[in-house]
Amino acid sequence: MSIQFNKDTKIFHLQTKNTSYVFCVTDFNALEHLYYGKKIPFDNVKHISNRQIYSHVAHESREDRAFSASVQGFEIAAFNSGDIRTPSVVFDYDNKADACRLRYRSHTIYKGRKPLVGLPYSRADENTETLEVVLTDDENSVEFTLIYCVFADEDVIARSQILKNIGGGKLTVRKFASMCLDFYGMDFDVITLEGIYLYERAQVSRSPLNRGVFKNNSLTGTSSHNHNPFMALCAHNADEDIGETYGFNLVYSGNFADEVAVDQLGDTRVIMGFDDTGFSWTVGKGETLVAPEAIMTYSDQGLGGMSRNFHDHIRKHIIEQEFAFSPRPIVINSWEASYFTVTEEKVLSLASHALDCGIDTVVLDDGWFRANDRIGLGDWRTDKEAFPSGIKGLCDKVHAMGLKFGLWLEPEMVNAQSEYYKEHPDYVLSTSKLPLISRHQYLLDLTRDEVVQDIANRIKEELQGVELDYIKWDFNRYATEASSFVTAQGEVYHRQTLGVYKLLSMIKAEFPNVLFETCSGGGGRFDLGMLYYSPQIWTSDNTDPYARTYIQYGSSYAYPVSALSCHFTEGDCTSGRKSTFEFRYRVASFGSYGYELDLSKYSAEDKAAFKSYSELYRKDEDLNLSGDLYRLISPEKTDYCAYIAVSKDKKKAKLTFLELYASGFIESMALRLKGLDPEKLYKNEETGEVLHGATLMNVGIRIGDLYRKKRSDGYTVNFVEV
Ligand code: GLA
């Protein structure tokens, strides 16, 4: 049993393989948080409850001043409840503040989990257990169901909550976080993944926590290129291998906020969920509001341990199992090959070279219904001049060549210059007469069911009979004026995100078995919400392998490498910087591998090289799909980058070493490996040398010994058990 409730102490103890999460029902029926961290026995840990008494602290009881909402840890922290710290929930109920004190009423523990209606979430397996705790206010006007799903094997606990208006009054919700977690003390560093378009998640930002409120959020209507929903709190001494580390992420793709608030006592509160800026949600009588899921993990093995817990969880519980561990398509994508000048002829030319390069899927990117980015979105009419056989005809031709076929779509948008916008000017997400334009397009108002249905119908109609194998689902602008002609202002951002999920589900239902890859001007919507629908996401429009090294390394803190779509390209389109083929392959094979260049420009010798890369990728792909990643050298700290992927049974491993700038002393560098079995003997497939895992991990290898090839190529060394 992962979840236990002790009737005498009224303690809930949630246990995973290596962690414990403990809270209790207090004498005043509040839910007090007691502990989260390394696994402990089922002891009564109520002694840790905070009982500080000082002036200005408010108490529930006149007799016993020990318990105060101002200082206790909570599982849910309502504003106007006596807790004067940063709240996780703010609501008005007929303008009565005393409605905010929340009392335990009941709980249930069961195997498996229930779906979060309308939202993505961690999928249950046979080991999943769930605890639901119901609280209401004193007047029984508002009911909260706190949901805890325990994924014991991956050391992950998923939280969300549902709020219901059970009284007869008016309930307006102004903040509704998915989780609230209180820690004693503030001895943490906070880590987030920062970036921008063409540099998503590349800056791993780490700083000691200070008093006050730290906030990592997005107001773009999406999880954004700029701030990812992932966040970690770790001990100041935590590194890749040691040190207590807590990881958090949201299974959500809209406006989010991660808050870390250090209070007057120097205690820390973590809150994650919707961003409350402009948020105001009216919950009618008997209606509910569901908060997106937040996931959390703890590891005493530093950032590496945290990442591996998340990687396992995401692969087993977020990504559809049909795709999670299966070989991914090796695509040739038309975008960087011909941008908007793409034609049927050019796609067939790519296809004619594909098999020679070990490619199995041809993807027609943007340009099949338009010649530039000013037109076409919303109308979705195939450009018959460029594609005389239509998409179905082209798809059939590609299939006849023994290849799979994929198509690019951007269903959430409409171009300002389109018939669709002319017909439905009220279908966009701006009520202004002159809506702000971005990439010549507007966001469609997916808060409205009729718009979602209409777009789904139009896409289905256009693609009727096309036997697609792969869909690239793009999203190329932020929501900048989220106002709807129909939907209440304070509800627009979240309803829009719900609309995106609905539309994705509808189109996915139309194309079962099709692998979806999501995208947003590169990696502007790289989050767990999207990974629920698509096993891989286009990582960034920046395909310069040097820049990509930072982007991919940063992304790996939160996401498994198989979720990162990475292509071998000309390499210089964003930077003008030259790189060798080998280097480009090495970087792109970090994730789910493909190509994006004009194959017809390459010689037979080049194509033979591409084929050998595709074969190499396939040979080691299982390490990407199910292996453990150990980061060895961060590119942010040195001129190099190194990492090793190790199979779960520790029988094989692949080390990658990249030199980003020419450096004088690299030959004398010794590199200690990680993740191997100390007892096993491994053969270095480059040098033939056989050494124990213990030796490779403690003594290491000499980088200079690998220098028989070009340094600018980087190095890959496979180790296999002998
Ligand atoms: C975005 C994507 C690119 C490409 C273009 C097409 O920028 O990230 O990969 O699909 O759109 O317009």
XYZ file of C-alpha atoms and ligand atoms in Angstrom:
734
model
C 0.000 0.000 0.000
C 1.461 3.355 -1.002
C -1.126 5.313 0.952
C -1.897 4.800 4.612
C -4.211 6.593 7.006
C -3.804 6.176 10.746
C -7.190 6.621 12.390
C -5.705 7.431 15.805
C -3.165 10.011 14.797
C -5.171 11.087 11.737
C -1.985 11.032 9.726
C -1.901 10.395 5.991
C 1.373 8.856 4.868
C 2.029 8.562 1.148
C 5.011 6.413 0.288
C 6.927 5.828 -2.904
C 9.986 3.648 -3.355
C 12.285 6.241 -1.798
C 10.091 9.067 -0.512
C 7.466 9.888 2.099
C 4.821 12.582 2.010
C 3.037 13.129 5.321
C 0.166 15.306 6.475
C -2.535 15.125 9.101
C -5.942 16.303 10.131
C -5.499 18.763 13.000
C -7.666 19.188 16.097
C -9.418 21.944 14.199
C -9.897 19.727 11.159
C -7.463 21.597 8.958
C -5.044 19.643 6.760
C -1.591 20.265 8.105
C 1.443 19.376 6.023
C 4.178 17.686 8.069
C 6.869 16.289 5.806
C 8.008 15.568 2.262
C 11.373 14.005 1.473
C 13.428 10.859 1.930
C 11.412 7.815 2.985
C 10.656 7.493 6.705
C 8.692 4.853 8.669
C 4.991 5.330 9.385
C 5.771 7.266 12.574
C 3.709 9.950 14.196
C 5.586 13.071 13.106
C 3.119 15.570 14.519
C 5.856 16.766 16.873
C 7.251 18.782 13.968
C 4.107 20.899 13.778
C 4.968 24.583 14.034
C 3.695 26.074 17.319
C 5.382 29.436 17.372
C 3.601 32.029 19.405
C 4.394 35.658 18.889
C 2.506 38.861 18.742
C 0.030 39.245 15.863
C -0.363 35.508 15.292
C -4.041 34.568 15.065
C -5.443 31.521 16.817
C -8.495 29.418 16.308
C -8.940 28.616 19.988
C -8.812 31.003 22.942
C -7.675 28.181 25.236
C -4.925 26.635 23.134
C -2.727 29.179 21.432
C -0.395 26.562 20.045
C -2.121 26.030 16.731
C -2.158 28.919 14.357
C -3.000 29.097 10.695
C -0.359 31.826 10.413
C 2.527 29.428 10.878
C 1.359 25.868 10.226
C 2.145 23.973 7.082
C -0.910 23.387 4.897
C -2.045 21.192 2.054
C -4.250 23.975 0.796
C -3.775 27.603 1.819
C -6.835 29.791 1.437
C -6.689 33.565 1.565
C -8.721 35.047 4.430
C -8.466 31.944 6.514
C -6.026 33.102 9.180
C -3.054 32.122 7.026
C -1.307 35.375 6.266
C 1.232 33.908 3.838
C 0.987 33.550 0.059
C -2.287 31.716 -0.621
C -2.887 28.862 -3.026
C -6.596 29.628 -3.260
C -8.450 32.934 -3.323
C -12.204 33.082 -3.651
C -15.245 35.138 -2.653
C -18.463 33.550 -1.589
C -21.220 36.125 -1.410
C -18.405 38.381 -0.166
C -18.055 36.485 3.099
C -14.487 36.039 4.274
C -15.213 33.330 6.836
C -16.179 31.003 4.028
C -12.456 30.484 3.463
C -11.552 28.356 6.491
C -11.403 24.828 5.131
C -12.156 21.758 7.267
C -11.528 18.088 6.624
C -14.782 16.183 5.994
C -13.854 12.803 4.527
C -11.387 10.913 2.415
C -11.145 7.883 0.130
C -8.202 5.763 -0.922
C -8.423 3.633 -4.042
C -6.386 1.793 -6.672
C -5.863 3.540 -9.990
C -7.071 7.073 -10.626
C -9.941 8.981 -12.152
C -9.409 11.134 -15.242
C -9.205 14.910 -14.804
C -12.070 15.890 -17.061
C -10.941 18.014 -20.012
C -7.303 18.066 -18.928
C -4.220 15.928 -19.525
C -2.836 14.033 -16.507
C -0.520 11.205 -15.460
C -2.000 7.925 -16.652
C -2.419 5.190 -14.066
C -0.954 1.715 -14.201
C -1.494 -1.305 -11.963
C 0.599 0.250 -9.157
C -1.064 3.650 -9.028
C -3.004 4.569 -5.894
C -5.072 7.650 -5.221
C -6.118 9.540 -2.132
C -8.938 12.059 -2.300
C -9.529 14.322 0.660
C -12.670 16.410 0.851
C -12.764 19.717 2.707
C -15.468 22.315 2.990
C -15.773 25.723 4.548
C -17.667 26.152 7.816
C -20.862 27.110 6.070
C -20.748 24.242 3.600
C -20.719 26.556 0.615
C -17.549 25.419 -1.119
C -16.137 21.927 -1.357
C -12.546 21.122 -2.265
C -11.388 17.675 -3.287
C -7.626 17.379 -2.968
C -6.304 14.598 -5.188
C -3.008 12.778 -4.594
C -1.985 10.085 -7.101
C 1.002 8.074 -5.983
C 3.376 6.594 -8.555
C 5.562 4.571 -6.211
C 8.039 3.161 -8.728
C 8.956 6.528 -10.187
C 8.982 8.397 -6.834
C 6.366 10.784 -8.169
C 3.265 12.206 -6.523
C 0.730 13.966 -8.733
C -1.590 16.552 -7.238
C -4.623 18.385 -8.420
C -7.842 19.604 -6.917
C -11.464 20.131 -7.740
C -13.572 22.908 -6.326
C -17.358 22.738 -6.211
C -20.005 25.263 -5.350
C -22.247 23.305 -2.991
C -24.165 26.242 -1.522
C -26.743 28.520 -3.019
C -24.549 31.590 -3.388
C -22.192 33.222 -5.837
C -18.702 31.758 -5.933
C -15.971 33.694 -7.690
C -12.538 32.090 -7.788
C -9.575 34.451 -8.189
C -6.718 32.016 -7.651
C -6.779 28.241 -7.712
C -3.404 26.543 -7.591
C -2.966 22.832 -8.193
C -0.800 22.267 -5.173
C 0.628 23.889 -2.077
C 3.635 22.467 -0.287
C 5.227 23.890 2.862
C 8.809 23.244 3.940
C 10.478 24.233 7.179
C 13.479 26.397 6.391
C 14.655 28.120 3.247
C 18.010 26.484 2.583
C 17.308 25.867 -1.054
C 18.485 26.925 -4.469
C 15.699 27.440 -6.960
C 16.224 26.239 -10.522
C 14.175 27.100 -13.602
C 14.673 26.681 -17.336
C 14.856 30.064 -18.990
C 15.023 30.948 -22.653
C 13.579 32.783 -25.592
C 12.610 31.940 -29.180
C 15.625 30.098 -30.696
C 17.080 29.442 -27.226
C 14.362 27.623 -25.330
C 15.259 26.134 -21.919
C 18.927 26.720 -22.699
C 19.674 28.761 -19.603
C 19.500 26.685 -16.475
C 18.940 29.447 -13.964
C 19.960 28.650 -10.386
C 20.020 30.982 -7.416
C 19.719 30.751 -3.645
C 16.232 31.333 -2.366
C 15.651 34.689 -0.736
C 12.918 35.972 1.493
C 9.929 37.210 -0.426
C 8.212 35.630 -3.390
C 9.965 34.096 -6.374
C 7.690 33.627 -9.367
C 8.274 31.736 -12.600
C 5.292 32.184 -14.885
C 3.849 32.719 -18.316
C 1.178 35.168 -19.437
C 1.427 34.236 -23.103
C -1.513 31.845 -23.206
C 1.013 29.037 -23.520
C 3.865 27.613 -21.500
C 6.167 29.765 -23.688
C 9.728 29.843 -24.989
C 10.662 32.110 -22.112
C 9.850 30.341 -18.850
C 9.105 26.634 -18.657
C 6.655 25.305 -16.014
C 9.382 23.009 -14.618
C 11.032 24.123 -11.378
C 13.385 22.516 -8.856
C 14.342 23.299 -5.285
C 17.597 21.762 -4.144
C 20.106 21.899 -1.332
C 22.828 24.508 -1.879
C 25.375 21.708 -2.287
C 23.276 19.628 -4.675
C 24.930 18.745 -7.962
C 24.225 16.112 -10.592
C 24.853 13.231 -8.200
C 24.266 14.245 -4.626
C 22.110 16.563 -2.608
C 18.433 16.728 -1.826
C 16.456 17.851 -4.834
C 12.745 18.420 -5.294
C 11.427 18.634 -8.848
C 8.063 20.071 -9.875
C 6.214 20.385 -13.138
C 2.714 21.051 -14.399
C 0.727 18.941 -16.832
C -0.586 22.090 -18.444
C 0.051 24.240 -21.533
C -1.532 27.608 -20.671
C -0.721 30.533 -18.376
C 0.965 29.027 -15.365
C 2.708 30.203 -12.208
C 5.290 28.505 -10.016
C 5.651 30.501 -6.813
C 8.143 30.008 -4.020
C 7.335 32.187 -1.047
C 9.634 32.506 1.961
C 7.683 33.795 4.930
C 8.413 35.781 8.079
C 9.790 32.689 9.839
C 12.086 31.749 6.988
C 9.865 28.840 5.949
C 9.213 28.043 2.304
C 5.953 27.515 0.464
C 5.733 26.153 -3.090
C 2.587 26.844 -5.098
C 1.981 25.766 -8.678
C -0.981 26.101 -10.975
C -2.804 28.663 -13.126
C -1.340 32.121 -13.096
C -3.886 34.289 -11.305
C -3.223 37.457 -13.327
C -6.600 38.461 -14.684
C -8.044 35.136 -13.543
C -11.603 35.225 -12.281
C -13.881 32.239 -12.599
C -17.518 32.071 -11.633
C -18.536 28.646 -10.404
C -22.305 28.249 -10.558
C -24.348 26.239 -8.125
C -23.374 22.561 -8.349
C -20.587 23.362 -10.843
C -16.920 22.501 -10.503
C -13.538 23.898 -11.446
C -10.655 21.480 -11.952
C -7.061 22.566 -11.400
C -4.446 21.092 -13.754
C -2.177 18.404 -12.404
C 1.148 19.220 -10.766
C 3.743 16.492 -10.411
C 6.549 16.407 -7.890
C 9.468 14.197 -7.101
C 12.235 14.045 -4.539
C 15.690 12.590 -4.948
C 18.724 12.505 -2.672
C 20.786 11.907 -5.795
C 20.850 15.498 -6.913
C 19.601 16.910 -10.154
C 20.490 13.775 -12.061
C 18.280 11.668 -9.790
C 15.443 14.143 -10.076
C 15.668 14.174 -13.887
C 15.709 10.399 -14.139
C 12.603 10.139 -11.917
C 10.827 12.596 -14.187
C 12.047 10.888 -17.350
C 10.692 7.540 -16.146
C 7.414 9.056 -15.036
C 6.859 10.965 -18.258
C 7.635 7.936 -20.404
C 5.434 5.613 -18.367
C 2.582 7.871 -17.347
C 2.340 11.009 -19.481
C 3.201 9.855 -23.004
C 0.797 7.435 -24.686
C 2.198 3.950 -24.157
C 1.549 3.071 -27.795
C 4.396 5.431 -28.726
C 6.475 5.945 -25.588
C 8.904 3.067 -26.006
C 8.544 2.378 -29.745
C 11.104 3.416 -32.350
C 10.231 6.872 -33.626
C 9.946 7.791 -37.292
C 13.166 9.023 -38.881
C 11.700 11.893 -40.861
C 12.805 14.106 -43.677
C 10.970 17.379 -43.094
C 10.461 19.803 -45.976
C 10.727 23.067 -43.989
C 14.428 23.868 -43.997
C 14.684 22.114 -47.391
C 12.387 24.523 -49.217
C 10.356 26.655 -46.772
C 7.331 28.153 -48.589
C 8.540 27.162 -52.056
C 7.654 23.532 -51.368
C 5.863 21.635 -54.168
C 4.725 18.091 -54.832
C 7.744 17.651 -57.080
C 10.135 18.722 -54.330
C 8.488 16.443 -51.775
C 8.725 13.515 -54.182
C 12.355 14.391 -54.766
C 12.985 14.250 -51.006
C 11.132 10.943 -50.943
C 13.218 9.555 -53.817
C 16.397 10.006 -51.735
C 14.883 9.053 -48.402
C 15.413 5.307 -48.486
C 19.054 5.799 -49.484
C 19.461 7.815 -46.291
C 17.737 5.388 -43.937
C 14.738 7.721 -43.654
C 11.265 6.203 -43.265
C 8.866 9.172 -43.129
C 8.433 12.177 -45.404
C 6.884 15.204 -43.711
C 5.310 17.998 -45.709
C 5.668 21.068 -43.501
C 4.076 24.497 -43.936
C 3.483 25.685 -47.522
C 1.024 23.069 -48.833
C -1.873 25.510 -48.689
C -0.044 28.824 -49.067
C 3.016 30.469 -50.565
C 3.793 32.715 -47.610
C 2.792 33.233 -43.998
C 0.287 36.024 -44.752
C -2.434 33.756 -46.080
C -4.099 30.383 -45.830
C -4.455 29.604 -42.128
C -8.110 29.020 -41.417
C -8.994 28.321 -45.047
C -6.948 25.129 -45.235
C -7.259 24.720 -49.009
C -4.511 22.793 -50.709
C -2.523 24.857 -53.210
C -3.456 22.843 -56.300
C -0.845 24.492 -58.467
C 1.983 23.383 -56.215
C 0.302 20.101 -55.299
C -1.553 18.936 -58.414
C -2.302 15.470 -56.977
C -3.691 16.972 -53.781
C -2.534 15.845 -50.372
C -4.210 12.464 -50.753
C -2.551 11.884 -54.136
C 0.846 12.868 -52.759
C 0.380 10.753 -49.663
C -0.491 7.728 -51.826
C 2.570 8.304 -54.015
C 4.844 8.504 -50.967
C 3.296 5.340 -49.558
C 3.844 3.595 -52.898
C 7.547 4.399 -52.530
C 7.606 2.447 -49.278
C 7.640 5.492 -47.032
C 5.321 6.977 -44.448
C 3.768 10.394 -44.847
C 3.332 13.277 -42.414
C 1.709 16.691 -42.655
C 2.044 20.069 -40.900
C -1.013 21.788 -39.444
C -1.576 24.900 -37.371
C -5.236 24.485 -36.434
C -5.468 27.085 -33.660
C -4.806 30.054 -35.958
C -6.270 32.126 -38.740
C -4.487 34.531 -41.073
C -5.775 38.092 -41.192
C -5.946 37.636 -44.967
C -8.254 34.649 -45.189
C -11.795 33.908 -46.217
C -12.390 32.342 -42.852
C -11.516 35.503 -40.955
C -13.643 37.580 -43.319
C -16.592 35.281 -42.651
C -16.018 35.059 -38.905
C -14.256 38.150 -37.573
C -15.699 37.297 -34.164
C -13.959 33.924 -34.058
C -10.623 35.413 -33.016
C -9.309 35.995 -29.549
C -9.481 39.758 -29.524
C -12.479 42.011 -29.392
C -10.466 45.000 -30.577
C -11.266 46.487 -33.990
C -7.586 46.283 -34.801
C -6.314 43.148 -33.084
C -2.581 42.933 -32.483
C -1.045 40.894 -35.243
C 1.793 38.413 -34.890
C 3.181 36.474 -37.874
C 0.192 37.925 -39.785
C -2.173 35.743 -37.804
C -4.702 35.688 -34.989
C -5.550 33.083 -32.412
C -8.916 31.477 -32.946
C -11.283 31.654 -29.993
C -11.191 28.071 -28.775
C -13.100 29.023 -25.635
C -16.140 28.587 -27.904
C -17.263 25.057 -28.615
C -18.721 25.978 -31.992
C -15.326 27.311 -33.130
C -13.521 24.169 -31.967
C -16.103 22.024 -33.760
C -15.938 24.107 -36.930
C -12.130 23.943 -37.161
C -12.181 20.207 -36.539
C -14.771 19.752 -39.297
C -12.834 21.850 -41.790
C -9.610 19.969 -41.186
C -11.363 16.610 -41.355
C -13.008 17.630 -44.628
C -9.769 18.769 -46.246
C -7.919 15.650 -45.161
C -10.656 13.130 -45.806
C -9.255 9.843 -47.045
C -5.633 10.908 -46.486
C -3.904 8.072 -44.705
C -1.564 10.120 -42.590
C 1.107 8.494 -40.453
C 2.323 11.611 -38.670
C 1.017 15.100 -37.923
C 3.125 18.085 -36.914
C 0.831 20.385 -34.925
C 2.205 23.907 -34.766
C 1.294 27.087 -32.859
C 3.029 30.250 -33.961
C 1.924 33.180 -31.835
C 1.155 34.072 -28.249
C -2.223 35.168 -26.944
C -1.753 38.866 -26.420
C -5.278 40.189 -25.955
C -7.257 37.347 -24.550
C -10.726 38.738 -24.909
C -13.578 36.780 -26.395
C -16.821 37.972 -27.943
C -18.573 35.366 -25.831
C -16.538 34.104 -22.889
C -16.161 35.987 -19.605
C -12.859 37.835 -19.538
C -11.382 36.205 -16.439
C -12.007 32.739 -17.835
C -10.585 33.182 -21.323
C -7.016 31.942 -20.863
C -7.923 28.688 -19.161
C -10.931 28.016 -21.389
C -8.663 28.592 -24.389
C -6.271 25.934 -23.110
C -9.181 23.554 -22.517
C -10.257 24.276 -26.107
C -6.776 23.373 -27.384
C -6.965 20.030 -25.580
C -10.457 19.419 -26.939
C -9.397 20.197 -30.506
C -6.307 18.004 -30.185
C -8.462 15.147 -28.869
C -10.949 15.559 -31.721
C -8.308 15.525 -34.455
C -6.460 12.681 -32.766
C -9.678 10.667 -32.684
C -9.983 11.241 -36.430
C -6.446 9.941 -36.985
C -5.960 7.073 -34.547
C -2.476 5.515 -34.593
C -1.013 8.680 -36.078
C 2.048 9.959 -34.257
C 1.581 13.624 -33.374
C 4.544 15.922 -32.948
C 3.672 19.255 -31.385
C 5.567 22.459 -31.966
C 5.289 26.166 -31.268
C 7.646 28.334 -33.283
C 10.186 25.715 -32.257
C 9.894 24.861 -28.578
C 7.452 27.495 -27.305
C 4.986 24.961 -25.913
C 7.281 22.305 -24.557
C 5.333 20.990 -21.595
C 3.733 17.905 -20.095
C 0.286 18.924 -21.311
C 1.483 18.629 -24.894
C 3.417 15.421 -24.198
C 0.154 13.813 -23.113
C -1.021 14.181 -26.720
C 2.257 13.975 -28.617
C 5.186 11.740 -27.685
C 7.659 14.257 -29.077
C 7.889 18.020 -29.480
C 9.972 20.054 -31.928
C 12.656 21.327 -29.577
C 13.629 24.601 -31.241
C 13.805 26.330 -34.601
C 17.451 26.827 -33.776
C 19.131 23.837 -35.406
C 22.686 25.134 -35.152
C 24.207 22.145 -33.341
C 26.305 24.332 -31.047
C 23.289 26.273 -29.796
C 21.199 23.098 -29.782
C 23.632 21.525 -27.329
C 22.615 24.099 -24.702
C 18.929 23.862 -25.595
C 18.844 20.069 -25.404
C 21.007 19.791 -22.307
C 18.786 22.306 -20.499
C 15.599 20.552 -21.639
C 16.880 17.248 -20.264
C 16.546 18.507 -16.682
C 12.799 18.150 -16.996
C 12.049 16.052 -20.082
C 13.172 12.656 -21.399
C 15.377 12.874 -24.472
C 12.917 10.868 -26.595
C 10.484 13.793 -26.197
C 12.960 16.142 -27.916
C 12.571 16.153 -31.681
C 15.986 16.910 -33.181
C 16.973 17.115 -36.842
C 20.191 16.937 -38.793
C 20.056 20.129 -40.880
C 22.404 22.380 -42.828
C 23.142 23.591 -39.339
C 23.835 27.193 -40.176
C 20.383 28.553 -40.946
C 20.053 30.473 -37.692
C 23.708 31.230 -37.044
C 25.717 31.024 -40.266
C 28.133 28.842 -38.282
C 29.699 25.796 -39.943
C 29.750 22.367 -38.360
C 30.819 18.911 -39.476
C 28.346 16.173 -40.415
C 29.491 14.005 -37.525
C 28.979 16.794 -35.027
C 25.511 17.510 -36.383
C 24.597 13.828 -36.155
C 25.919 13.528 -32.633
C 23.888 16.497 -31.400
C 20.696 15.533 -33.240
C 20.840 11.935 -32.020
C 20.458 13.210 -28.448
C 16.697 13.143 -29.088
C 14.230 11.631 -31.565
C 16.239 11.896 -34.762
C 15.372 13.126 -38.268
C 16.549 15.271 -41.197
C 15.590 18.666 -42.489
C 17.549 19.648 -45.606
C 17.367 19.327 -49.371
C 18.623 15.790 -49.938
C 18.895 16.341 -53.700
C 21.851 18.694 -53.113
C 23.930 15.984 -51.509
C 26.306 13.521 -53.183
C 26.001 9.731 -53.071
C 28.826 9.736 -50.530
C 26.967 12.212 -48.298
C 23.822 10.159 -48.518
C 25.765 7.053 -47.567
C 26.915 8.990 -44.497
C 23.291 9.915 -43.697
C 22.340 6.275 -44.010
C 25.067 5.233 -41.617
C 23.822 7.876 -39.131
C 20.253 6.618 -39.398
C 21.459 3.080 -38.771
C 23.597 4.135 -35.852
C 20.665 6.021 -34.375
C 18.405 2.976 -34.711
C 21.048 0.769 -33.126
C 21.177 2.931 -30.003
C 17.605 4.226 -30.028
C 16.548 2.025 -27.109
C 18.926 4.057 -24.924
C 16.937 7.184 -25.818
C 13.566 5.526 -25.384
C 14.114 3.722 -22.121
C 17.656 4.327 -20.839
C 18.892 6.468 -17.977
C 20.597 9.757 -18.778
C 23.556 10.945 -16.719
C 24.765 14.464 -17.433
C 28.549 14.616 -17.104
C 29.710 18.062 -18.208
C 27.448 21.058 -18.559
C 28.119 23.256 -21.605
C 27.199 26.246 -19.464
C 30.213 25.803 -17.247
C 32.930 24.709 -19.680
C 33.770 24.607 -23.369
C 32.553 21.006 -23.560
C 29.475 18.985 -23.042
C 29.286 15.321 -22.125
C 26.581 12.876 -21.177
C 26.068 9.146 -21.040
C 22.929 7.094 -21.627
C 22.846 3.749 -19.851
C 20.365 0.925 -20.451
C 18.186 -0.041 -17.473
C 19.893 -3.439 -17.257
C 23.258 -1.614 -17.385
C 24.463 -3.878 -20.180
C 25.179 -1.068 -22.614
C 25.889 2.616 -22.570
C 26.644 5.405 -25.008
C 28.945 8.252 -24.042
C 28.852 11.493 -26.023
C 31.544 14.138 -25.697
C 31.265 17.425 -27.586
C 33.878 20.128 -27.841
C 32.097 23.423 -28.387
C 35.128 25.684 -28.700
C 38.706 24.703 -29.497
C 40.420 24.271 -26.198
C 44.074 23.644 -25.497
C 44.000 21.251 -22.631
C 41.277 18.902 -23.728
C 43.617 16.006 -24.567
C 44.701 15.723 -20.992
C 41.163 15.648 -19.674
C 40.076 12.593 -17.706
C 36.370 11.953 -17.693
C 34.696 9.805 -15.070
C 31.633 7.949 -16.290
C 28.413 7.408 -14.386
C 25.506 5.037 -14.144
C 27.409 1.816 -14.970
C 27.356 -1.344 -12.887
C 30.608 -1.263 -10.872
C 30.877 -5.062 -10.999
C 30.351 -5.504 -14.720
C 33.161 -5.578 -17.271
C 32.600 -3.234 -20.208
C 34.265 -3.149 -23.584
C 35.041 0.296 -24.968
C 33.981 -0.225 -28.582
C 36.291 2.552 -29.806
C 39.513 1.348 -28.199
C 38.681 -2.306 -27.538
C 39.767 -1.875 -23.937
C 37.888 -3.890 -21.288
C 37.480 -2.367 -17.825
C 35.167 -2.709 -14.879
C 32.316 -0.257 -14.420
C 33.934 0.696 -11.108
C 37.143 1.644 -12.925
C 35.366 3.607 -15.644
C 33.361 5.489 -13.024
C 36.177 6.171 -10.552
C 39.333 6.377 -12.652
C 37.598 7.426 -15.859
C 38.846 7.570 -19.424
C 41.328 9.925 -21.051
C 39.610 12.072 -23.673
C 42.860 12.385 -25.637
C 42.744 8.626 -26.292
C 39.672 9.160 -28.444
C 41.416 11.757 -30.578
C 41.959 9.711 -33.619
C 39.203 11.562 -35.414
C 38.482 15.253 -35.931
C 37.987 17.080 -32.649
C 35.268 19.194 -34.193
C 33.240 16.013 -34.766
C 32.903 15.223 -31.088
C 33.085 11.658 -29.834
C 30.685 8.848 -29.197
C 31.844 5.771 -27.370
C 29.694 2.704 -26.888
C 30.337 0.487 -23.902
C 28.974 -3.043 -23.859
C 29.064 -5.668 -21.177
C 31.430 -8.525 -21.981
C 7.399 27.075 -36.993
C 8.063 25.719 -36.763
C 8.920 25.364 -37.944
C 8.085 25.361 -39.202
C 7.413 26.713 -39.370
C 6.439 26.701 -40.524
O 8.282 28.101 -36.875
O 8.792 25.719 -35.588
O 9.508 24.099 -37.743
O 7.130 24.338 -39.110
O 6.697 27.098 -38.213
O 5.767 27.881 -40.685
